[in-house]
Amino acid sequence: QQQVKQSPQSLIVQKGGISIINCAYENTAFDYFPWYQQFPGKGPALLIAIRPDVSEKKEGRFTISFNKSAKQFSLHIMDSQPGDSATYFCAAPRFYSGYSTLTFGKGTMLLVSP
Amino acid sequence: ETGVTQSPTHLIKTRGQQVTLRCSSQSGHNTVSWYQQALGQGPQFIFQYYREEENGRGNFPPRFSGLQFPNYSSELNVNALELDDSALYLCASSNILYETQYFGPGTRLTVT
């Protein structure tokens, strides 16, 4: 079964610092790698996603870096803010006959201290 | 554009009972996937519905079942509830042609 290994489990960063979360995946039938942000009591919200025809994608303060040969991708949050404090999940697609689903990492709880 | 909605928000049931959770998919989406998220864990895929049929299933027993209606809304039914079924149940809608899934706010189920 598709595994996605996410690290670290938790992260404390000072306001203005850089938060880095890493994910490693196994074989996948196609390439689409999203990151989700989840606040307590809420559902996951799509934050940013990448297709590995590019090695990096940036949206505002959020950047995904992708290393296809190493089967790894990471999320960088620049100028981290207290409002970024949330749990972040990486995911990788798993394609079965007729449908696709997402396999999620276990999550990283980010706390940005003021 | 209306996002994914789920009801109820919270639910408390007793072991052995049955529960039905509901989801309205986002406008323009024809596929609904259900996930179970235990405390401190990532979402785990339960099953997916497309064209009113179960399109795929994760490692969940048959007492987890579902429906999809012509308007693409969906239900998740769980029979013979067990304590370990306590979790946040998430519905995600998507278009079958694309991988992006959009999640609803979830239903928090507590089994006592």
Coordinates of N, CA and C in Angstrom, one line a residue:
Chain A
Q1 N 0.8 -1.2 0.0 CA 0.0 0.0 0.0 C 0.9 1.2 0.0
Q2 N 0.4 2.3 -0.7 CA 1.2 3.5 -0.8 C 1.4 4.1 0.6
Q3 N 2.7 4.4 0.9 CA 3.0 5.0 2.1 C 3.6 6.4 1.9
V4 N 3.2 7.3 2.8 CA 3.8 8.6 2.8 C 4.3 8.9 4.1
K5 N 5.6 9.2 4.2 CA 6.3 9.4 5.5 C 6.6 10.9 5.6
Q6 N 6.0 11.5 6.6 CA 6.1 12.9 6.9 C 6.9 13.2 8.1
S7 N 7.7 14.3 8.0 CA 8.5 14.7 9.2 C 8.7 16.2 9.2
P8 N 8.9 16.8 10.3 CA 8.8 16.2 11.7 C 7.3 16.1 12.1
Q9 N 7.1 15.5 13.2 CA 5.8 15.3 13.7 C 5.3 16.6 14.3
S10 N 6.1 17.4 14.9 CA 5.8 18.7 15.3 C 6.9 19.7 15.1
L11 N 6.6 21.0 15.1 CA 7.6 22.0 14.8 C 7.2 23.3 15.4
I12 N 8.2 23.9 16.1 CA 8.0 25.2 16.7 C 8.9 26.2 16.0
V13 N 8.4 27.3 15.5 CA 9.2 28.3 14.7 C 8.8 29.6 15.2
Q14 N 9.8 30.5 15.3 CA 9.5 31.9 15.7 C 8.9 32.6 14.6
K15 N 8.1 33.6 14.9 CA 7.5 34.5 14.0 C 8.6 35.1 13.1
G16 N 8.4 35.0 11.7 CA 9.3 35.5 10.8 C 10.3 34.5 10.3
G17 N 10.3 33.3 10.9 CA 11.3 32.2 10.6 C 10.7 31.4 9.4
I18 N 11.5 30.4 9.0 CA 11.1 29.5 7.9 C 10.7 28.2 8.5
S19 N 9.6 27.7 8.1 CA 9.1 26.4 8.5 C 9.3 25.4 7.3
I20 N 9.9 24.2 7.7 CA 10.1 23.3 6.6 C 9.6 21.9 7.0
I21 N 8.8 21.3 6.2 CA 8.1 20.0 6.4 C 8.5 19.1 5.3
N22 N 8.9 17.9 5.5 CA 9.3 17.0 4.5 C 8.4 15.8 4.4
C23 N 8.3 15.3 3.1 CA 7.5 14.1 2.9 C 8.3 13.2 1.9
A24 N 8.2 11.9 2.1 CA 8.8 10.9 1.2 C 7.7 9.9 0.8
Y25 N 7.7 9.5 -0.5 CA 6.6 8.7 -0.9 C 7.2 7.4 -1.7
E26 N 6.3 6.5 -1.9 CA 6.7 5.3 -2.6 C 6.3 5.5 -4.1
N27 N 6.3 4.4 -4.8 CA 5.9 4.5 -6.2 C 4.5 5.0 -6.4
T28 N 4.3 5.8 -7.4 CA 3.0 6.3 -7.7 C 2.7 6.2 -9.2
A29 N 1.5 6.0 -9.5 CA 1.1 5.8 -10.9 C 1.1 7.2 -11.6
F30 N 0.8 8.2 -10.9 CA 0.9 9.5 -11.6 C 1.3 10.6 -10.6
D31 N 1.6 11.7 -11.1 CA 2.3 12.7 -10.3 C 1.5 13.9 -10.0
Y32 N 1.1 14.0 -8.7 CA 0.3 15.2 -8.2 C 0.5 15.1 -6.7
F33 N 1.0 16.1 -6.2 CA 1.3 16.1 -4.8 C 0.8 17.4 -4.1
P34 N -0.3 17.2 -3.3 CA -0.8 18.4 -2.6 C -0.4 18.5 -1.2
W35 N -0.5 19.7 -0.6 CA -0.3 19.9 0.8 C -1.7 20.5 1.3
Y36 N -2.1 20.0 2.4 CA -3.3 20.5 3.1 C -3.0 21.1 4.4
Q37 N -3.8 22.1 4.8 CA -3.6 22.8 6.0 C -4.9 22.5 6.8
Q38 N -4.8 22.2 8.1 CA -6.0 21.9 8.9 C -5.9 22.6 10.2
F39 N -6.9 23.4 10.5 CA -7.0 24.0 11.8 C -7.9 23.2 12.7
P40 N -7.7 23.3 14.0 CA -8.5 22.5 14.9 C -10.0 22.6 14.7
G41 N -10.7 21.4 14.6 CA -12.1 21.4 14.4 C -12.6 21.7 13.0
K42 N -11.6 21.8 12.1 CA -12.0 22.1 10.7 C -11.5 20.9 9.8
G43 N -12.0 20.9 8.6 CA -11.5 20.0 7.6 C -10.3 20.5 6.9
P44 N -9.5 19.6 6.3 CA -8.3 20.0 5.6 C -8.6 20.9 4.4
A45 N -7.8 21.9 4.3 CA -8.0 22.8 3.1 C -6.8 22.8 2.2
L46 N -7.0 22.6 0.9 CA -5.9 22.6 0.0 C -5.1 23.8 0.1
L47 N -3.8 23.7 0.3 CA -2.9 24.8 0.4 C -2.1 25.1 -0.9
I48 N -1.5 24.1 -1.4 CA -0.7 24.2 -2.6 C -0.4 22.8 -3.1
A49 N -0.3 22.7 -4.4 CA 0.0 21.4 -5.0 C 1.0 21.5 -6.1
I50 N 1.7 20.4 -6.4 CA 2.7 20.5 -7.5 C 2.6 19.2 -8.4
R51 N 2.9 19.4 -9.6 CA 3.1 18.3 -10.5 C 4.6 18.3 -10.9
P52 N 5.2 17.2 -10.9 CA 6.7 17.2 -11.0 C 7.2 17.4 -12.4
D53 N 6.5 18.1 -13.2 CA 7.1 18.5 -14.4 C 7.9 19.8 -14.1
V54 N 7.7 20.3 -12.8 CA 8.6 21.4 -12.3 C 9.1 20.9 -11.0
S55 N 10.3 21.5 -10.6 CA 10.9 21.1 -9.4 C 10.5 22.0 -8.2
E56 N 9.8 23.1 -8.5 CA 9.5 24.0 -7.4 C 8.2 24.8 -7.8
K57 N 7.4 25.0 -6.8 CA 6.2 25.9 -7.1 C 6.0 26.8 -5.9
K58 N 5.8 28.1 -6.2 CA 5.7 29.1 -5.1 C 4.3 29.8 -5.2
E59 N 3.7 29.9 -4.1 CA 2.5 30.7 -4.0 C 2.5 31.5 -2.7
G60 N 2.8 32.8 -2.9 CA 3.0 33.7 -1.8 C 4.1 33.2 -0.9
R61 N 3.8 33.0 0.4 CA 4.9 32.6 1.3 C 5.1 31.1 1.3
F62 N 4.3 30.3 0.5 CA 4.4 28.9 0.5 C 5.1 28.4 -0.7
T63 N 6.1 27.5 -0.6 CA 6.8 26.9 -1.7 C 6.9 25.4 -1.5
I64 N 6.6 24.7 -2.6 CA 6.8 23.2 -2.6 C 8.1 23.0 -3.4
S65 N 9.0 22.2 -2.9 CA 10.2 21.7 -3.6 C 10.0 20.3 -3.8
F66 N 10.3 19.8 -5.1 CA 10.1 18.4 -5.4 C 11.4 17.8 -5.9
N67 N 11.7 16.6 -5.4 CA 12.9 15.9 -5.9 C 12.4 14.5 -6.4
K68 N 12.1 14.4 -7.7 CA 11.5 13.2 -8.2 C 12.4 11.9 -8.0
S69 N 13.7 12.1 -8.2 CA 14.6 11.0 -8.2 C 14.7 10.4 -6.7
A70 N 14.6 11.3 -5.8 CA 14.6 10.9 -4.4 C 13.2 10.5 -3.8
K71 N 12.2 10.8 -4.6 CA 10.8 10.6 -4.2 C 10.5 11.4 -2.9
Q72 N 10.9 12.6 -2.9 CA 10.7 13.5 -1.8 C 10.1 14.8 -2.2
F73 N 9.3 15.4 -1.4 CA 8.9 16.8 -1.6 C 8.7 17.5 -0.2
S74 N 8.9 18.8 -0.3 CA 8.9 19.5 1.0 C 8.1 20.8 0.8
L75 N 7.6 21.2 2.0 CA 6.8 22.5 2.1 C 7.7 23.5 2.9
H76 N 7.9 24.7 2.3 CA 8.6 25.7 3.0 C 7.6 26.9 3.2
I77 N 7.5 27.3 4.4 CA 6.7 28.5 4.7 C 7.7 29.6 5.1
M78 N 7.7 30.6 4.3 CA 8.6 31.7 4.5 C 7.9 32.7 5.4
D79 N 8.7 33.5 6.2 CA 8.1 34.6 7.1 C 6.9 34.0 7.8
S80 N 7.1 32.9 8.6 CA 6.0 32.2 9.2 C 5.3 33.2 10.2
Q81 N 4.0 33.1 10.3 CA 3.2 33.9 11.1 C 2.4 33.1 12.1
P82 N 2.0 33.7 13.2 CA 1.2 32.9 14.2 C -0.1 32.3 13.6
G83 N -0.7 33.0 12.6 CA -1.8 32.5 11.9 C -1.6 31.2 11.1
D84 N -0.3 30.9 10.9 CA 0.1 29.7 10.1 C 0.0 28.5 11.1
S85 N -0.1 28.7 12.4 CA -0.1 27.6 13.3 C -1.3 26.7 13.0
A86 N -1.0 25.5 12.6 CA -2.0 24.5 12.2 C -1.3 23.1 12.0
T87 N -2.1 22.2 11.6 CA -1.5 20.9 11.2 C -1.4 20.8 9.7
Y88 N -0.3 20.4 9.2 CA 0.0 20.3 7.7 C 0.1 18.8 7.3
F89 N -0.6 18.5 6.3 CA -0.5 17.1 5.7 C 0.0 17.1 4.3
C90 N 0.9 16.3 4.0 CA 1.2 16.0 2.6 C 0.4 14.8 2.1
A91 N 0.3 14.7 0.9 CA -0.5 13.6 0.3 C 0.1 13.2 -1.0
A92 N -0.1 11.9 -1.4 CA 0.3 11.4 -2.6 C -0.8 10.6 -3.3
P93 N -0.9 10.6 -4.6 CA -2.1 9.9 -5.2 C -1.8 8.4 -5.3
R94 N -2.8 7.7 -5.2 CA -2.8 6.3 -5.5 C -3.8 5.9 -6.5
F95 N -3.4 5.3 -7.6 CA -4.4 5.1 -8.7 C -4.7 3.6 -8.7
Y96 N -6.0 3.3 -8.6 CA -6.5 2.0 -8.7 C -7.3 1.9 -10.0
S97 N -7.7 0.7 -10.4 CA -8.5 0.6 -11.6 C -9.8 1.4 -11.5
G98 N -9.9 2.4 -12.2 CA -11.1 3.2 -12.3 C -11.2 4.4 -11.4
Y99 N -10.3 4.5 -10.4 CA -10.4 5.6 -9.5 C -9.0 5.9 -8.9
S100 N -9.0 7.1 -8.3 CA -7.8 7.5 -7.6 C -8.1 8.0 -6.3
T101 N -7.2 7.9 -5.3 CA -7.4 8.4 -4.0 C -6.2 9.0 -3.5
L102 N -6.2 9.6 -2.3 CA -5.0 10.2 -1.8 C -4.6 9.5 -0.5
T103 N -3.3 9.3 -0.4 CA -2.7 8.7 0.8 C -2.1 9.9 1.6
F104 N -2.4 10.1 2.8 CA -1.9 11.2 3.6 C -0.8 10.8 4.5
G105 N 0.1 11.7 4.8 CA 1.1 11.6 5.8 C 0.4 11.7 7.2
K106 N 1.1 11.5 8.3 CA 0.5 11.6 9.6 C 0.3 13.0 10.1
G107 N 0.9 13.9 9.4 CA 0.7 15.3 9.8 C 1.9 15.9 10.6
T108 N 2.0 17.2 10.4 CA 3.0 18.0 11.2 C 2.3 19.1 11.9
M109 N 2.4 19.2 13.2 CA 1.7 20.2 14.0 C 2.7 21.4 14.1
L110 N 2.4 22.5 13.4 CA 3.2 23.7 13.4 C 2.7 24.7 14.4
L111 N 3.6 25.2 15.2 CA 3.3 26.3 16.1 C 4.3 27.4 15.9
V112 N 3.7 28.6 15.5 CA 4.6 29.7 15.3 C 4.4 30.7 16.5
S113 N 5.5 30.8 17.2 CA 5.5 31.6 18.4 C 5.6 33.1 18.0
P114 N 4.8 34.0 18.7 CA 4.8 35.4 18.4 C 6.2 36.1 18.7
Chain B
E1 N -19.6 30.2 -5.7 CA -19.5 28.7 -5.7 C -19.6 28.2 -4.3
T2 N -20.5 27.2 -4.2 CA -20.7 26.6 -2.8 C -19.7 25.6 -2.6
G3 N -19.1 25.6 -1.4 CA -18.1 24.6 -1.0 C -18.8 23.3 -0.5
V4 N -18.0 22.4 0.0 CA -18.5 21.1 0.5 C -19.1 21.3 1.9
T5 N -20.3 20.8 2.1 CA -20.9 20.9 3.4 C -21.2 19.5 3.9
Q6 N -21.2 19.4 5.2 CA -21.4 18.1 5.9 C -22.4 18.3 7.1
S7 N -23.2 17.3 7.4 CA -24.1 17.4 8.5 C -24.2 16.0 9.1
P8 N -24.4 15.9 10.4 CA -24.3 17.0 11.4 C -22.9 17.4 11.7
T9 N -22.7 18.4 12.5 CA -21.3 18.8 12.9 C -20.8 17.8 13.9
H10 N -21.6 17.5 14.9 CA -21.2 16.6 16.0 C -22.3 15.5 16.2
L11 N -21.8 14.4 16.7 CA -22.8 13.3 16.9 C -22.2 12.4 18.0
I12 N -23.1 12.0 18.9 CA -22.7 11.1 19.9 C -23.6 9.9 19.8
K13 N -23.0 8.7 19.7 CA -23.8 7.4 19.6 C -23.3 6.4 20.6
T14 N -24.1 5.4 20.8 CA -23.7 4.3 21.7 C -23.2 3.1 20.9
R15 N -22.3 2.4 21.4 CA -21.8 1.2 20.8 C -22.9 0.3 20.3
G16 N -22.8 -0.2 19.1 CA -23.9 -1.1 18.5 C -24.9 -0.4 17.7
Q17 N -25.0 1.0 17.9 CA -26.0 1.7 17.1 C -25.5 1.9 15.7
Q18 N -26.4 2.5 14.9 CA -26.1 2.9 13.5 C -26.1 4.4 13.3
V19 N -25.3 4.9 12.3 CA -25.3 6.3 12.1 C -25.2 6.6 10.6
T20 N -25.8 7.7 10.3 CA -25.8 8.2 8.9 C -25.2 9.6 8.9
L21 N -24.2 9.8 8.1 CA -23.6 11.2 7.9 C -23.9 11.6 6.5
R22 N -24.0 12.9 6.3 CA -24.4 13.5 5.0 C -23.4 14.5 4.5
C23 N -23.3 14.5 3.1 CA -22.3 15.4 2.5 C -22.9 16.0 1.2
S24 N -22.8 17.3 1.0 CA -23.2 17.9 -0.3 C -21.9 18.3 -0.9
S25 N -21.7 17.9 -2.2 CA -20.5 18.1 -2.9 C -20.4 19.5 -3.5
Q26 N -19.3 20.0 -3.8 CA -19.1 21.3 -4.4 C -19.7 21.3 -5.8
S27 N -20.2 22.5 -6.2 CA -20.8 22.6 -7.5 C -19.8 22.2 -8.6
G28 N -20.3 21.4 -9.5 CA -19.4 21.0 -10.7 C -18.6 19.8 -10.4
H29 N -18.7 19.2 -9.2 CA -18.0 18.0 -8.9 C -18.9 16.8 -9.0
N30 N -18.4 15.6 -9.5 CA -19.3 14.5 -9.6 C -18.8 13.3 -8.8
T31 N -17.8 13.5 -8.0 CA -17.2 12.4 -7.3 C -17.1 12.7 -5.8
V32 N -17.4 11.8 -4.9 CA -17.3 12.0 -3.5 C -16.5 10.9 -2.9
S33 N -15.5 11.3 -2.1 CA -14.7 10.4 -1.3 C -14.9 10.6 0.2
W34 N -14.9 9.6 0.9 CA -15.1 9.7 2.4 C -13.8 9.2 3.1
Y35 N -13.4 9.9 4.1 CA -12.2 9.6 4.9 C -12.6 9.6 6.4
Q36 N -11.8 8.8 7.1 CA -11.9 8.8 8.5 C -10.6 9.3 9.1
Q37 N -10.7 10.3 10.0 CA -9.5 10.9 10.6 C -9.5 10.7 12.1
A38 N -8.7 9.8 12.6 CA -8.6 9.6 14.0 C -7.8 10.7 14.6
L39 N -7.9 10.9 15.9 CA -7.2 12.0 16.6 C -5.7 11.9 16.4
G40 N -5.1 13.0 15.9 CA -3.6 13.0 15.7 C -3.1 12.2 14.5
Q41 N -4.0 11.8 13.6 CA -3.6 11.0 12.4 C -4.1 11.8 11.2
G42 N -3.5 11.3 10.0 CA -4.0 11.8 8.8 C -5.3 11.1 8.3
P43 N -6.0 11.7 7.4 CA -7.2 11.1 6.9 C -6.9 9.7 6.3
Q44 N -7.8 8.7 6.5 CA -7.7 7.4 5.9 C -8.9 7.2 5.0
F45 N -8.6 6.8 3.8 CA -9.6 6.6 2.7 C -10.6 5.5 3.1
I46 N -11.9 5.8 3.0 CA -12.9 4.8 3.3 C -13.4 4.2 1.9
F47 N -14.0 5.1 1.1 CA -14.5 4.7 -0.2 C -14.8 6.0 -1.0
Q48 N -15.1 5.7 -2.3 CA -15.3 6.8 -3.2 C -16.6 6.4 -4.0
Y49 N -17.4 7.4 -4.3 CA -18.6 7.2 -5.2 C -18.5 8.1 -6.4
Y50 N -18.9 7.5 -7.5 CA -19.0 8.2 -8.8 C -20.2 7.6 -9.6
R51 N -21.0 8.4 -10.1 CA -22.2 8.0 -10.8 C -23.0 7.0 -10.0
E52 N -23.1 7.4 -8.7 CA -24.0 6.7 -7.8 C -23.6 5.3 -7.5
E53 N -22.3 5.0 -7.8 CA -21.8 3.6 -7.5 C -20.5 3.7 -6.7
E54 N -20.3 2.8 -5.9 CA -19.0 2.7 -5.2 C -17.9 2.4 -6.2
N55 N -17.0 3.3 -6.3 CA -15.9 3.3 -7.3 C -14.6 2.7 -6.8
G56 N -14.5 2.7 -5.5 CA -13.2 2.2 -4.9 C -13.4 2.2 -3.4
R57 N -12.6 1.4 -2.7 CA -12.8 1.2 -1.3 C -11.4 1.0 -0.6
G58 N -11.3 1.6 0.5 CA -10.1 1.4 1.3 C -10.3 0.2 2.3
N59 N -9.4 0.1 3.3 CA -9.4 -1.1 4.1 C -10.4 -0.9 5.3
F60 N -11.7 -0.8 5.0 CA -12.7 -0.7 6.0 C -13.7 -1.8 5.8
P61 N -14.3 -2.3 6.9 CA -15.2 -3.4 6.8 C -16.5 -3.1 6.2
P62 N -17.3 -4.1 5.8 CA -18.6 -3.8 5.1 C -19.6 -3.1 5.9
R63 N -19.5 -3.0 7.2 CA -20.4 -2.2 8.0 C -20.3 -0.7 7.7
F64 N -19.3 -0.3 7.0 CA -19.2 1.0 6.4 C -19.7 1.0 5.0
S65 N -20.8 1.7 4.8 CA -21.4 1.7 3.4 C -21.8 3.1 3.1
G66 N -22.2 3.3 1.8 CA -22.5 4.7 1.4 C -23.5 4.7 0.3
L67 N -23.9 5.9 -0.1 CA -24.8 6.2 -1.2 C -24.4 7.5 -1.8
Q68 N -24.6 7.5 -3.1 CA -24.5 8.8 -3.8 C -25.8 9.1 -4.6
F69 N -26.3 10.3 -4.5 CA -27.5 10.6 -5.1 C -27.3 11.3 -6.5
P70 N -28.4 11.4 -7.3 CA -28.2 12.0 -8.6 C -27.7 13.5 -8.6
N71 N -27.9 14.2 -7.5 CA -27.3 15.5 -7.4 C -25.9 15.5 -6.8
Y72 N -25.3 14.3 -6.8 CA -23.9 14.1 -6.3 C -23.7 14.2 -4.8
S73 N -24.8 14.5 -4.1 CA -24.6 14.4 -2.6 C -24.4 13.0 -2.2
S74 N -24.0 12.8 -0.9 CA -23.7 11.4 -0.5 C -24.0 11.2 0.9
E75 N -24.1 10.0 1.3 CA -24.3 9.5 2.7 C -23.2 8.5 3.0
L76 N -22.8 8.5 4.3 CA -21.9 7.5 4.8 C -22.7 6.8 5.9
N77 N -22.9 5.5 5.9 CA -23.6 4.8 6.9 C -22.6 3.8 7.6
V78 N -22.7 3.8 8.9 CA -21.9 2.9 9.7 C -22.8 2.1 10.6
N79 N -22.8 0.8 10.5 CA -23.6 -0.1 11.3 C -22.8 -0.6 12.5
A80 N -23.5 -1.1 13.5 CA -22.8 -1.8 14.6 C -21.6 -1.0 15.1
L81 N -21.8 0.2 15.5 CA -20.7 1.1 15.9 C -19.9 0.5 17.0
E82 N -18.6 0.7 16.8 CA -17.6 0.3 17.8 C -16.9 1.6 18.4
L83 N -16.3 1.4 19.5 CA -15.6 2.5 20.2 C -14.6 3.2 19.2
D84 N -13.9 2.3 18.5 CA -12.8 2.8 17.6 C -13.3 3.5 16.4
D85 N -14.6 3.6 16.2 CA -15.2 4.4 15.1 C -15.2 5.8 15.5
S86 N -14.9 6.2 16.7 CA -14.9 7.6 17.1 C -13.8 8.3 16.3
A87 N -14.2 9.3 15.6 CA -13.2 10.0 14.7 C -13.9 11.2 14.0
L88 N -13.2 11.9 13.3 CA -13.7 13.0 12.4 C -13.9 12.3 11.0
Y89 N -15.1 12.4 10.5 CA -15.4 11.8 9.2 C -15.5 13.0 8.2
L90 N -14.7 12.8 7.2 CA -14.5 13.9 6.2 C -15.0 13.4 4.8
C91 N -15.7 14.3 4.2 CA -16.2 14.1 2.9 C -15.3 15.0 1.9
A92 N -14.9 14.5 0.8 CA -14.2 15.3 -0.1 C -14.8 15.2 -1.5
S93 N -15.0 16.3 -2.2 CA -15.6 16.2 -3.5 C -14.5 16.6 -4.6
S94 N -14.7 16.0 -5.8 CA -13.8 16.3 -6.8 C -14.5 16.0 -8.2
N95 N -13.8 16.3 -9.2 CA -14.2 15.9 -10.6 C -13.4 14.6 -10.9
I96 N -14.0 13.6 -11.5 CA -13.4 12.4 -11.8 C -12.2 12.5 -12.7
L97 N -12.2 13.6 -13.4 CA -11.1 13.9 -14.4 C -9.9 14.5 -13.7
Y98 N -10.0 15.0 -12.5 CA -8.9 15.7 -11.9 C -8.6 15.1 -10.5
E99 N -7.4 15.2 -10.0 CA -7.0 14.7 -8.7 C -7.4 15.5 -7.5
T100 N -7.6 16.8 -7.7 CA -7.8 17.7 -6.6 C -9.0 17.4 -5.9
Q101 N -8.9 17.2 -4.6 CA -10.1 16.9 -3.7 C -10.2 18.1 -2.7
Y102 N -11.5 18.5 -2.5 CA -11.8 19.6 -1.6 C -12.7 19.0 -0.5
F103 N -12.2 19.3 0.7 CA -12.8 18.7 1.9 C -13.9 19.6 2.5
G104 N -14.9 18.9 3.1 CA -15.8 19.6 4.0 C -15.3 19.7 5.4
P105 N -16.1 20.4 6.3 CA -15.6 20.6 7.6 C -15.6 19.4 8.5
G106 N -16.2 18.3 8.1 CA -16.2 17.1 8.8 C -17.4 16.9 9.8
T107 N -17.6 15.7 10.2 CA -18.5 15.4 11.3 C -17.8 14.6 12.4
R108 N -17.8 15.2 13.6 CA -17.1 14.6 14.7 C -18.1 13.5 15.3
L109 N -17.7 12.3 15.2 CA -18.5 11.2 15.8 C -17.8 10.6 17.0
T110 N -18.6 10.6 18.1 CA -18.1 10.0 19.3 C -19.0 8.8 19.7
V111 N -18.4 7.6 19.9 CA -19.1 6.4 20.2 C -18.7 6.1 21.7
T112 N -19.8 6.0 22.5 CA -19.6 5.7 23.9 C -20.1 4.3 24.3

